[in-house]
Short mmCIF file of C-alpha atoms and ligand atoms in Angstrom, two decimals:
data_model
loop_
_atom_site.label_atom_id
_atom_site.label_comp_id
_atom_site.label_asym_id
_atom_site.label_seq_id
_atom_site.Cartn_x
_atom_site.Cartn_y
_atom_site.Cartn_z
CA MET A 649 -25.17 9.97 -23.93
CA LEU A 650 -26.90 7.08 -21.49
CA ARG A 651 -28.00 7.64 -18.29
CA PHE A 652 -28.35 5.80 -14.91
CA ALA A 653 -30.69 7.53 -12.82
CA PRO A 654 -31.47 6.32 -9.18
CA SER A 655 -33.36 7.95 -6.38
CA PRO A 656 -31.82 7.83 -2.77
CA THR A 657 -34.96 6.65 -1.34
CA GLY A 658 -33.73 3.35 -0.33
CA ASP A 659 -30.94 0.55 -0.29
CA MET A 660 -30.24 -0.26 -3.64
CA HIS A 661 -32.03 -2.94 -5.17
CA ILE A 662 -30.51 -5.59 -7.62
CA GLY A 663 -33.14 -4.53 -10.05
CA ASN A 664 -31.74 -0.70 -10.07
CA LEU A 665 -28.08 -2.46 -9.88
CA ARG A 666 -29.01 -4.46 -13.43
CA VAL A 667 -29.88 -1.30 -14.99
CA ALA A 668 -26.85 0.31 -14.01
CA ILE A 669 -24.49 -2.66 -15.01
CA PHE A 670 -26.88 -2.57 -18.48
CA ASN A 671 -26.23 0.72 -19.04
CA TYR A 672 -22.49 0.47 -18.36
CA ILE A 673 -22.17 -2.39 -20.90
CA SER A 674 -24.30 -0.49 -23.60
CA SER A 675 -22.45 3.06 -23.16
CA ILE A 676 -19.19 0.82 -23.69
CA GLN A 677 -20.96 -0.92 -26.74
CA ARG A 678 -22.15 2.43 -28.43
CA GLU A 679 -19.14 4.48 -27.71
CA GLU A 680 -20.98 6.95 -25.86
CA PRO A 681 -20.66 8.47 -22.07
CA LEU A 682 -22.25 7.36 -19.37
CA LEU A 683 -24.06 9.82 -16.94
CA ILE A 684 -25.29 9.22 -13.20
CA ARG A 685 -28.13 11.16 -12.33
CA ILE A 686 -29.25 11.33 -8.60
CA GLU A 687 -33.02 11.67 -8.88
CA ASP A 688 -33.46 13.66 -5.32
CA THR A 689 -36.12 16.09 -6.30
CA ASP A 690 -38.64 13.87 -4.15
CA LYS A 691 -37.20 15.75 -0.88
CA GLU A 692 -39.69 13.80 1.38
CA ARG A 693 -38.39 10.30 0.31
CA ASN A 694 -34.92 11.25 0.45
CA ILE A 695 -32.74 9.79 2.46
CA PRO A 696 -29.55 10.95 3.56
CA GLY A 697 -26.26 9.12 2.82
CA LYS A 698 -28.20 7.24 0.13
CA GLU A 699 -26.31 8.82 -2.80
CA LYS A 700 -23.03 7.95 -1.32
CA GLU A 701 -24.03 4.67 -0.94
CA ILE A 702 -25.00 4.22 -4.54
CA PHE A 703 -21.67 5.98 -6.00
CA GLU A 704 -19.72 2.97 -3.39
CA ILE A 705 -21.63 0.67 -4.95
CA LEU A 706 -21.25 1.97 -8.45
CA ALA A 707 -17.41 1.82 -7.82
CA LEU A 708 -17.45 -1.65 -6.20
CA PHE A 709 -18.73 -2.83 -9.37
CA GLY A 710 -16.35 -1.14 -11.47
CA ILE A 711 -19.20 0.76 -13.11
CA HIS A 712 -17.03 3.96 -14.75
CA TYR A 713 -19.03 6.91 -15.67
CA GLN A 714 -18.21 10.30 -17.22
CA GLU A 715 -20.74 12.69 -15.73
CA GLU A 716 -22.58 12.99 -12.43
CA GLN A 717 -25.63 15.31 -11.87
CA PHE A 718 -27.69 15.67 -8.86
CA GLN A 719 -31.40 16.59 -10.68
CA SER A 720 -32.13 19.09 -7.62
CA ASN A 721 -29.49 21.28 -9.47
CA ASN A 722 -31.93 21.32 -12.77
CA LEU A 723 -34.72 22.70 -10.82
CA ARG A 724 -33.89 26.14 -12.73
CA PHE A 725 -34.41 24.12 -16.17
CA HIS A 726 -37.61 22.45 -14.98
CA ARG A 727 -39.39 25.86 -13.92
CA ALA A 728 -38.16 27.26 -17.04
CA MET A 729 -39.57 24.55 -19.37
CA ALA A 730 -42.77 24.49 -17.49
CA ILE A 731 -43.07 28.37 -18.20
CA GLN A 732 -42.23 27.58 -21.53
CA LEU A 733 -45.52 25.20 -21.81
CA LEU A 734 -47.76 27.36 -20.54
CA GLN A 735 -46.89 30.37 -22.99
CA ASP A 736 -47.34 27.64 -25.55
CA LYS A 737 -50.63 26.70 -24.58
CA LYS A 738 -49.24 23.01 -24.09
CA ALA A 739 -49.81 23.04 -20.53
CA PHE A 740 -52.19 24.98 -17.89
CA ASN A 741 -52.42 26.04 -13.94
CA CYS A 742 -54.89 23.84 -12.30
CA PHE A 743 -56.60 25.08 -9.31
CA CYS A 744 -58.41 21.81 -8.30
CA THR A 745 -57.46 20.87 -4.57
CA PRO A 746 -56.50 17.83 -3.39
CA GLU A 747 -59.56 17.57 -1.87
CA SER A 748 -62.07 17.52 -4.58
CA LEU A 749 -59.43 16.01 -6.97
CA ASP A 750 -59.69 13.00 -4.17
CA ALA A 751 -63.47 13.29 -4.25
CA LYS A 752 -63.39 12.51 -7.79
CA LYS A 753 -60.69 9.79 -7.49
CA GLY A 754 -63.06 8.41 -4.90
CA ALA A 755 -66.53 8.28 -6.76
CA SER A 756 -64.27 7.07 -9.97
CA LYS A 757 -63.38 3.95 -7.46
CA GLU A 758 -66.94 3.57 -6.49
CA ALA A 759 -68.13 3.39 -9.79
CA LYS A 760 -65.22 0.86 -10.89
CA VAL A 761 -64.01 3.12 -13.80
CA ALA A 762 -60.45 4.34 -14.27
CA TYR A 763 -60.21 7.90 -13.02
CA ARG A 764 -59.07 10.45 -15.36
CA TYR A 765 -58.70 14.36 -14.80
CA ASP A 766 -61.84 15.94 -16.01
CA GLY A 767 -60.37 19.02 -17.82
CA THR A 768 -61.72 21.54 -14.75
CA CYS A 769 -59.17 24.01 -15.18
CA ALA A 770 -57.70 23.04 -18.97
CA ASN A 771 -59.77 25.79 -20.48
CA LEU A 772 -60.02 28.56 -17.99
CA PRO A 773 -60.09 32.14 -18.95
CA ALA A 774 -57.07 34.39 -18.65
CA GLU A 775 -58.44 36.35 -15.61
CA ALA A 776 -59.19 33.13 -13.93
CA VAL A 777 -55.47 32.39 -13.61
CA ILE A 778 -54.16 35.78 -13.78
CA ASP A 779 -55.65 37.04 -10.44
CA ASN A 780 -56.24 33.49 -8.74
CA PRO A 781 -54.39 33.94 -5.22
CA ASN A 782 -54.50 29.97 -4.67
CA PRO A 783 -52.04 27.12 -5.27
CA PHE A 784 -51.96 25.55 -8.22
CA THR A 785 -50.39 22.53 -10.01
CA ILE A 786 -49.30 22.96 -13.74
CA ARG A 787 -50.36 19.82 -15.92
CA LEU A 788 -49.88 19.00 -19.54
CA LYS A 789 -52.55 19.15 -21.79
CA LYS A 790 -53.54 15.57 -23.21
CA PRO A 791 -51.97 14.80 -26.15
CA LYS A 792 -54.42 14.74 -29.09
CA HIS A 793 -52.80 11.34 -30.71
CA PRO A 794 -52.14 7.98 -29.26
CA ILE A 795 -47.88 7.46 -28.29
CA THR A 796 -46.28 4.62 -29.41
CA VAL A 797 -43.31 3.58 -27.25
CA THR A 798 -41.16 1.79 -29.31
CA ASP A 799 -38.83 -0.87 -26.79
CA LEU A 800 -35.72 -3.10 -27.78
CA ILE A 801 -36.84 -5.90 -25.26
CA LYS A 802 -40.76 -5.61 -25.71
CA GLY A 803 -41.57 -4.09 -29.03
CA GLU A 804 -43.92 -1.36 -29.53
CA SER A 805 -47.03 -0.61 -26.89
CA THR A 806 -49.40 2.34 -28.02
CA PHE A 807 -51.16 4.05 -25.13
CA ALA A 808 -54.27 6.09 -25.78
CA PRO A 809 -54.33 9.85 -25.02
CA GLU A 810 -56.98 9.07 -22.33
CA ASP A 811 -54.47 6.66 -20.43
CA ILE A 812 -51.78 9.41 -20.87
CA ASP A 813 -54.11 12.04 -19.36
CA SER A 814 -53.79 15.69 -18.37
CA PHE A 815 -51.09 14.58 -15.86
CA ILE A 816 -49.10 16.83 -13.04
CA LEU A 817 -45.75 18.65 -14.52
CA MET A 818 -45.08 20.85 -11.58
CA ARG A 819 -46.28 20.32 -8.07
CA ALA A 820 -48.16 22.98 -6.00
CA ASP A 821 -44.61 23.81 -3.88
CA LYS A 822 -43.16 24.72 -7.37
CA TYR A 823 -41.36 21.20 -7.71
CA PRO A 824 -41.30 18.70 -10.68
CA THR A 825 -42.93 15.28 -10.57
CA TYR A 826 -40.36 12.73 -11.52
CA ASN A 827 -41.90 12.52 -14.99
CA PHE A 828 -41.11 16.10 -16.51
CA ALA A 829 -37.54 16.33 -14.19
CA CYS A 830 -36.75 13.19 -16.02
CA ALA A 831 -38.08 14.14 -19.71
CA VAL A 832 -36.47 17.56 -19.44
CA ASP A 833 -33.26 16.35 -17.72
CA ASP A 834 -33.17 13.57 -20.49
CA MET A 835 -33.29 16.22 -23.29
CA ILE A 836 -30.70 18.51 -22.04
CA ALA A 837 -28.27 15.78 -21.30
CA ASP A 838 -28.78 14.50 -24.80
CA ILE A 839 -29.78 10.77 -23.97
CA SER A 840 -30.00 8.34 -26.50
CA LEU A 841 -30.97 5.33 -25.06
CA ILE A 842 -32.99 4.88 -21.74
CA ILE A 843 -32.69 1.91 -20.27
CA ARG A 844 -34.67 0.88 -16.96
CA GLY A 845 -37.06 -1.09 -15.05
CA GLU A 846 -40.37 -2.13 -16.66
CA ASP A 847 -42.35 -0.63 -14.09
CA HIS A 848 -41.57 2.74 -15.69
CA LEU A 849 -43.18 1.45 -19.19
CA SER A 850 -46.35 3.47 -18.44
CA ASN A 851 -44.35 6.56 -17.70
CA THR A 852 -42.60 6.60 -21.10
CA PRO A 853 -45.67 7.63 -23.07
CA LYS A 854 -45.68 10.50 -20.63
CA GLN A 855 -42.17 11.49 -21.22
CA ILE A 856 -42.41 11.25 -24.53
CA ALA A 857 -45.79 13.54 -24.71
CA ILE A 858 -43.65 15.86 -22.84
CA HIS A 859 -40.95 15.63 -25.16
CA GLU A 860 -42.96 16.54 -28.00
CA ALA A 861 -44.83 19.42 -26.29
CA LEU A 862 -41.27 20.93 -25.83
CA GLY A 863 -40.69 20.48 -29.71
CA TYR A 864 -37.87 17.96 -28.84
CA THR A 865 -37.51 15.30 -31.72
CA LYS A 866 -34.60 13.25 -31.41
CA LYS A 867 -35.47 10.06 -31.49
CA VAL A 868 -34.85 8.33 -28.21
CA GLU A 869 -34.59 4.62 -27.84
CA TYR A 870 -35.68 2.38 -24.94
CA ALA A 871 -34.99 -0.27 -23.20
CA HIS A 872 -37.39 -1.64 -20.71
CA LEU A 873 -35.97 -4.69 -18.29
CA PRO A 874 -38.50 -7.30 -17.19
CA ILE A 875 -39.30 -7.57 -13.51
CA ILE A 876 -37.43 -9.64 -11.42
CA LEU A 877 -39.20 -12.43 -9.71
CA ASN A 878 -38.49 -14.14 -6.16
CA ASN A 879 -38.56 -17.64 -5.50
CA GLU A 880 -42.46 -17.77 -4.76
CA GLY A 881 -42.79 -16.41 -8.49
CA LYS A 882 -44.02 -12.77 -7.31
CA LYS A 883 -42.12 -9.20 -7.55
CA MET A 884 -38.97 -9.28 -5.81
CA SER A 885 -39.42 -6.57 -2.67
CA LYS A 886 -37.37 -5.24 0.32
CA ARG A 887 -38.47 -7.71 2.39
CA ASP A 888 -36.59 -10.62 0.14
CA ASN A 889 -33.19 -10.68 1.39
CA GLY A 890 -31.66 -11.20 -1.55
CA SER A 891 -32.88 -8.27 -3.25
CA SER A 892 -30.56 -5.76 -1.61
CA VAL A 893 -26.94 -5.42 -2.75
CA LYS A 894 -25.71 -4.38 0.58
CA TRP A 895 -27.32 -7.52 2.39
CA LEU A 896 -25.61 -9.85 -0.80
CA LEU A 897 -22.50 -7.92 -0.02
CA GLU A 898 -22.45 -8.44 3.65
CA GLU A 899 -23.28 -12.23 2.91
CA GLY A 900 -19.84 -12.33 0.84
CA PHE A 901 -20.93 -12.88 -2.41
CA LEU A 902 -18.50 -11.31 -4.92
CA PRO A 903 -19.05 -8.04 -7.06
CA ASP A 904 -17.89 -10.03 -9.78
CA ALA A 905 -20.55 -12.91 -8.86
CA ILE A 906 -23.41 -10.93 -8.52
CA THR A 907 -22.66 -9.27 -11.94
CA ASN A 908 -22.42 -12.25 -13.94
CA TYR A 909 -25.74 -13.33 -11.89
CA LEU A 910 -27.52 -10.63 -13.04
CA ILE A 911 -26.45 -10.90 -16.86
CA MET A 912 -26.83 -13.91 -16.85
CA MET A 913 -30.57 -13.61 -15.21
CA GLY A 914 -33.42 -14.27 -18.13
CA ASN A 915 -30.59 -14.39 -20.59
CA LYS A 916 -28.63 -16.96 -23.16
CA THR A 917 -24.90 -15.95 -22.35
CA PRO A 918 -22.05 -17.90 -24.26
CA THR A 919 -20.81 -19.20 -20.79
CA GLU A 920 -22.06 -19.59 -17.44
CA ILE A 921 -19.01 -18.12 -15.41
CA PHE A 922 -17.61 -14.51 -17.32
CA SER A 923 -16.57 -11.16 -16.12
CA LEU A 924 -18.13 -8.09 -16.98
CA LYS A 925 -15.39 -7.44 -19.49
CA GLU A 926 -16.21 -10.54 -21.52
CA ALA A 927 -19.95 -9.81 -21.19
CA VAL A 928 -19.18 -6.37 -22.81
CA LYS A 929 -17.72 -8.15 -26.11
CA TRP A 930 -21.19 -10.28 -26.19
CA PHE A 931 -23.90 -8.95 -24.49
CA ASP A 932 -26.78 -7.53 -26.47
CA LEU A 933 -29.93 -6.17 -24.94
CA LYS A 934 -31.97 -7.42 -27.61
CA THR A 935 -31.57 -11.13 -26.57
CA LEU A 936 -33.17 -10.57 -23.37
CA SER A 937 -36.09 -12.82 -22.69
CA LYS A 938 -39.18 -10.76 -22.78
CA ALA A 939 -40.46 -12.61 -19.70
CA PRO A 940 -39.74 -11.94 -15.88
CA ALA A 941 -36.90 -13.02 -14.63
CA ARG A 942 -36.47 -15.51 -11.72
CA PHE A 943 -33.89 -14.53 -8.92
CA ASP A 944 -32.34 -18.13 -7.62
CA LEU A 945 -30.31 -17.71 -4.91
CA ASP A 946 -28.97 -21.18 -4.96
CA LYS A 947 -28.01 -20.33 -8.84
CA LEU A 948 -26.19 -16.99 -7.36
CA LYS A 949 -24.55 -19.32 -4.67
CA PHE A 950 -23.10 -21.59 -7.31
CA ILE A 951 -21.80 -18.61 -9.56
CA ASN A 952 -19.86 -17.22 -6.40
CA ARG A 953 -18.05 -20.57 -5.68
CA GLU A 954 -16.95 -20.43 -9.15
CA HIS A 955 -15.42 -16.98 -9.12
CA LEU A 956 -13.95 -17.87 -5.51
CA LYS A 957 -12.10 -21.20 -6.93
CA GLY A 958 -10.73 -18.45 -9.61
CA LEU A 959 -9.19 -16.39 -7.13
CA ASP A 960 -5.77 -16.64 -6.44
CA PRO A 961 -4.98 -17.66 -2.63
CA LYS A 962 -3.57 -14.46 -1.70
CA GLU A 963 -6.46 -12.67 -2.65
CA LEU A 964 -9.05 -15.14 -1.53
CA SER A 965 -7.05 -14.76 2.04
CA ARG A 966 -7.27 -10.99 2.16
CA TYR A 967 -11.24 -11.37 1.69
CA VAL A 968 -11.61 -14.18 4.19
CA GLY A 969 -9.64 -11.77 6.50
CA PHE A 970 -6.29 -12.91 7.05
CA ALA A 971 -2.95 -11.68 4.97
CA ASP A 972 -1.18 -15.07 4.37
CA GLU A 973 -1.53 -17.17 1.11
CA GLU A 974 -1.79 -20.85 3.30
CA ILE A 975 -5.00 -19.29 4.61
CA GLY A 976 -6.05 -18.49 1.13
CA GLN A 977 -5.14 -22.39 0.47
CA LEU A 978 -7.21 -23.65 3.36
CA ALA A 979 -10.33 -21.46 2.28
CA LYS A 980 -9.57 -23.15 -1.13
CA ILE A 981 -10.26 -26.61 0.39
CA PHE A 982 -13.26 -25.33 2.48
CA LEU A 983 -14.88 -24.04 -1.35
CA GLU A 984 -16.32 -27.73 -1.49
CA GLU A 985 -18.77 -26.86 1.24
CA ALA A 986 -19.19 -23.33 1.37
CA SER A 987 -20.06 -20.72 -1.38
CA THR A 988 -20.24 -17.32 0.10
CA LEU A 989 -17.52 -15.34 1.88
CA LYS A 990 -19.42 -15.41 5.04
CA GLU A 991 -19.46 -19.12 4.74
CA LEU A 992 -15.62 -19.80 4.42
CA ARG A 993 -14.91 -17.03 7.21
CA ALA A 994 -16.84 -18.97 9.20
CA LYS A 995 -15.08 -22.56 8.53
CA VAL A 996 -11.53 -20.52 8.78
CA GLY A 997 -12.42 -19.03 11.86
CA ALA A 998 -13.23 -22.52 13.64
CA VAL A 999 -9.88 -23.95 12.95
CA PHE A 1000 -8.36 -21.18 14.73
CA ALA A 1001 -11.42 -20.93 17.34
CA PRO A 1002 -11.46 -22.53 20.99
CA LYS A 1003 -13.00 -26.21 19.97
CA SER A 1004 -16.18 -27.55 21.80
CA VAL A 1005 -15.64 -31.32 21.54
CA PRO A 1006 -18.27 -33.91 22.19
CA GLU A 1007 -17.70 -35.78 25.47
CA GLU A 1008 -16.60 -39.48 23.87
CA TYR A 1009 -13.61 -37.48 22.22
CA LEU A 1010 -12.51 -35.01 24.81
CA GLU A 1011 -9.62 -37.36 25.89
CA GLY A 1012 -8.45 -38.02 22.69
CA PHE A 1013 -8.65 -34.55 21.70
CA ASN A 1014 -6.51 -33.06 24.72
CA LEU A 1015 -3.72 -36.13 23.94
CA LEU A 1016 -3.65 -35.17 20.50
CA ARG A 1017 -3.47 -31.38 20.92
CA ASP A 1018 -0.81 -31.81 23.75
CA LEU A 1019 0.95 -33.84 21.43
CA THR A 1020 0.78 -31.65 18.56
CA ARG A 1021 1.80 -28.64 20.60
CA LYS A 1022 4.97 -30.58 21.19
CA ALA A 1023 5.46 -32.22 18.05
CA PRO A 1024 8.39 -31.51 15.54
CA HIS A 1025 7.67 -30.21 12.28
CA PHE A 1026 6.18 -32.61 9.71
CA ASP A 1027 6.27 -31.23 6.28
CA ASP A 1028 3.82 -34.71 5.35
CA TYR A 1029 0.39 -35.76 6.79
CA GLU A 1030 1.57 -39.36 6.94
CA ALA A 1031 4.61 -38.20 9.09
CA TYR A 1032 2.41 -36.14 11.22
CA LYS A 1033 -0.30 -39.03 11.68
CA ASN A 1034 2.24 -41.76 12.43
CA TYR A 1035 3.80 -39.44 15.12
CA LEU A 1036 0.51 -39.02 16.38
CA ILE A 1037 -0.23 -42.53 16.40
CA GLN A 1038 2.90 -43.89 17.75
CA HIS A 1039 2.51 -41.59 21.24
CA SER A 1040 -0.86 -41.42 21.67
CA GLY A 1041 -1.61 -45.23 20.73
CA LEU A 1042 -4.95 -44.03 19.25
CA LYS A 1043 -6.41 -45.32 16.18
CA GLU A 1044 -9.21 -45.42 13.61
CA LYS A 1045 -12.34 -43.68 14.59
CA ASN A 1046 -10.63 -42.70 17.48
CA LEU A 1047 -7.77 -40.82 16.21
CA PHE A 1048 -9.54 -39.46 13.15
CA LYS A 1049 -12.54 -37.98 15.07
CA PRO A 1050 -10.58 -36.17 17.36
CA LEU A 1051 -7.80 -35.46 14.68
CA ARG A 1052 -10.62 -33.64 12.53
CA LEU A 1053 -11.81 -31.80 15.36
CA LEU A 1054 -8.82 -30.64 16.57
CA LEU A 1055 -7.51 -29.43 12.81
CA SER A 1056 -11.23 -28.11 11.81
CA GLY A 1057 -13.29 -27.53 14.90
CA ALA A 1058 -15.73 -29.78 12.70
CA GLU A 1059 -16.67 -33.39 12.90
CA HIS A 1060 -16.95 -33.74 9.36
CA GLY A 1061 -15.42 -31.52 6.30
CA PRO A 1062 -12.43 -31.87 3.75
CA GLU A 1063 -9.42 -34.79 3.81
CA LEU A 1064 -7.51 -34.55 6.55
CA SER A 1065 -4.58 -34.70 4.34
CA ASP A 1066 -5.55 -31.66 2.56
CA LEU A 1067 -6.45 -29.68 5.81
CA TYR A 1068 -2.98 -30.55 7.37
CA GLY A 1069 -0.97 -29.12 3.98
CA ALA A 1070 -2.73 -25.75 4.16
CA LEU A 1071 -2.37 -25.64 7.92
CA LYS A 1072 0.93 -27.34 8.65
CA ASN A 1073 2.81 -24.18 9.64
CA TYR A 1074 0.09 -23.05 11.60
CA LEU A 1075 -0.10 -26.44 13.86
CA LYS A 1076 1.00 -24.39 16.95
CA GLU A 1077 -1.86 -21.82 16.68
CA VAL A 1078 -4.46 -24.11 15.84
CA ALA A 1079 -3.43 -26.30 18.65
CA LYS A 1080 -3.27 -23.49 21.21
N1 LIG B 1860 -35.71 7.49 -10.16
C1 LIG B 1860 -36.14 6.37 -11.23
C2 LIG B 1860 -35.86 5.20 -10.34
O1 LIG B 1860 -34.94 4.79 -9.56
C3 LIG B 1860 -35.48 6.67 -12.58
C4 LIG B 1860 -36.21 5.85 -13.50
C5 LIG B 1860 -35.50 6.08 -14.89
O2 LIG B 1860 -34.60 5.54 -14.89
O3 LIG B 1860 -35.96 7.00 -15.58
O4 LIG B 1860 -36.90 4.51 -10.47
#
């Protein structure tokens, strides 16, 4: 089984979506089920409703899965396994107060050395534990040997016991830390391959140490995806608009185009434009670049435009907010100068909206508008144009400028004959 394990603590980041997509593709390729596990054990950071948003986004992107779990429902397993580790002397109760720990961390910082737990409670006599009424955390005893993480993308990294340290499994409030809950849940779900962001690489030896302490011997595979950088080469953060899946959707990027781009980023793909279904056939985690991927909004725009071009007019029309196929044709014409649905809606909207016309063309515009209102139907642009010339006496710039304003609401844009072709059945509305 594979798993995607988002926390419902904020808007979905493109990095998370990329992890979800790669898990989905790998689950199909390996013919293993996919589990969505909502990691909701950090009660303070949870935001109500975010889990619903996660499921909506997965559905919108066509990421199908077989199982769904809320981590908080596994609390009894986390607690039972913590007790097991205490009994096996693989873990210990730690009564150090937050204040004393903070003071030690402060001292390490001052001395410019990395803070490590000093083992104060690692070997307390049984009486000191049993009769102790004070709050405590549960820590895993630091491993006795280095732990090597073998990663499908990054290769091997080895972590010394001191760097893994005697870390906390259960907090004083009897809730598990991320590392403990995650390691236990992955074990219970029999996860075979963990695909997640590179920011978790330093957690992996800790989770392996937990598995070892629990006597779990399955060889879990790992793939940590390189981080995503923004235009300036810095780690993409919430402040970068493009990092939020919701923002990209609101801007009018198609899910298929976003997926295409996220698979292509930092990767060699056989073609530039493809669907998720096609990617399943050739995608290989091992060919992903080890280097951070750089997010390029212009590239995403290009890909989005290509996907928009591939839609049939009726579908495109619906996306733009209309029902008729012809509006889809009109939108296609505007695709030359628009690359998102939002931009397309603005262009199509301007065709039907009241037009603001520069003073110098106002007279011509009013004339053409009135003529168009009264005109018979012309199937052909040349015939329409000749009719206007004949009845208005306007020509050249004095004809074309106001005519373009009338048909598109803009001074520049696609060929008038193309516009007319898509608009000929809507002229009364355009000239209203
Ligand atoms: N909840 C963690 C996150 O969203 C999951 C990491 C993991 O996949 O283990 O970053």
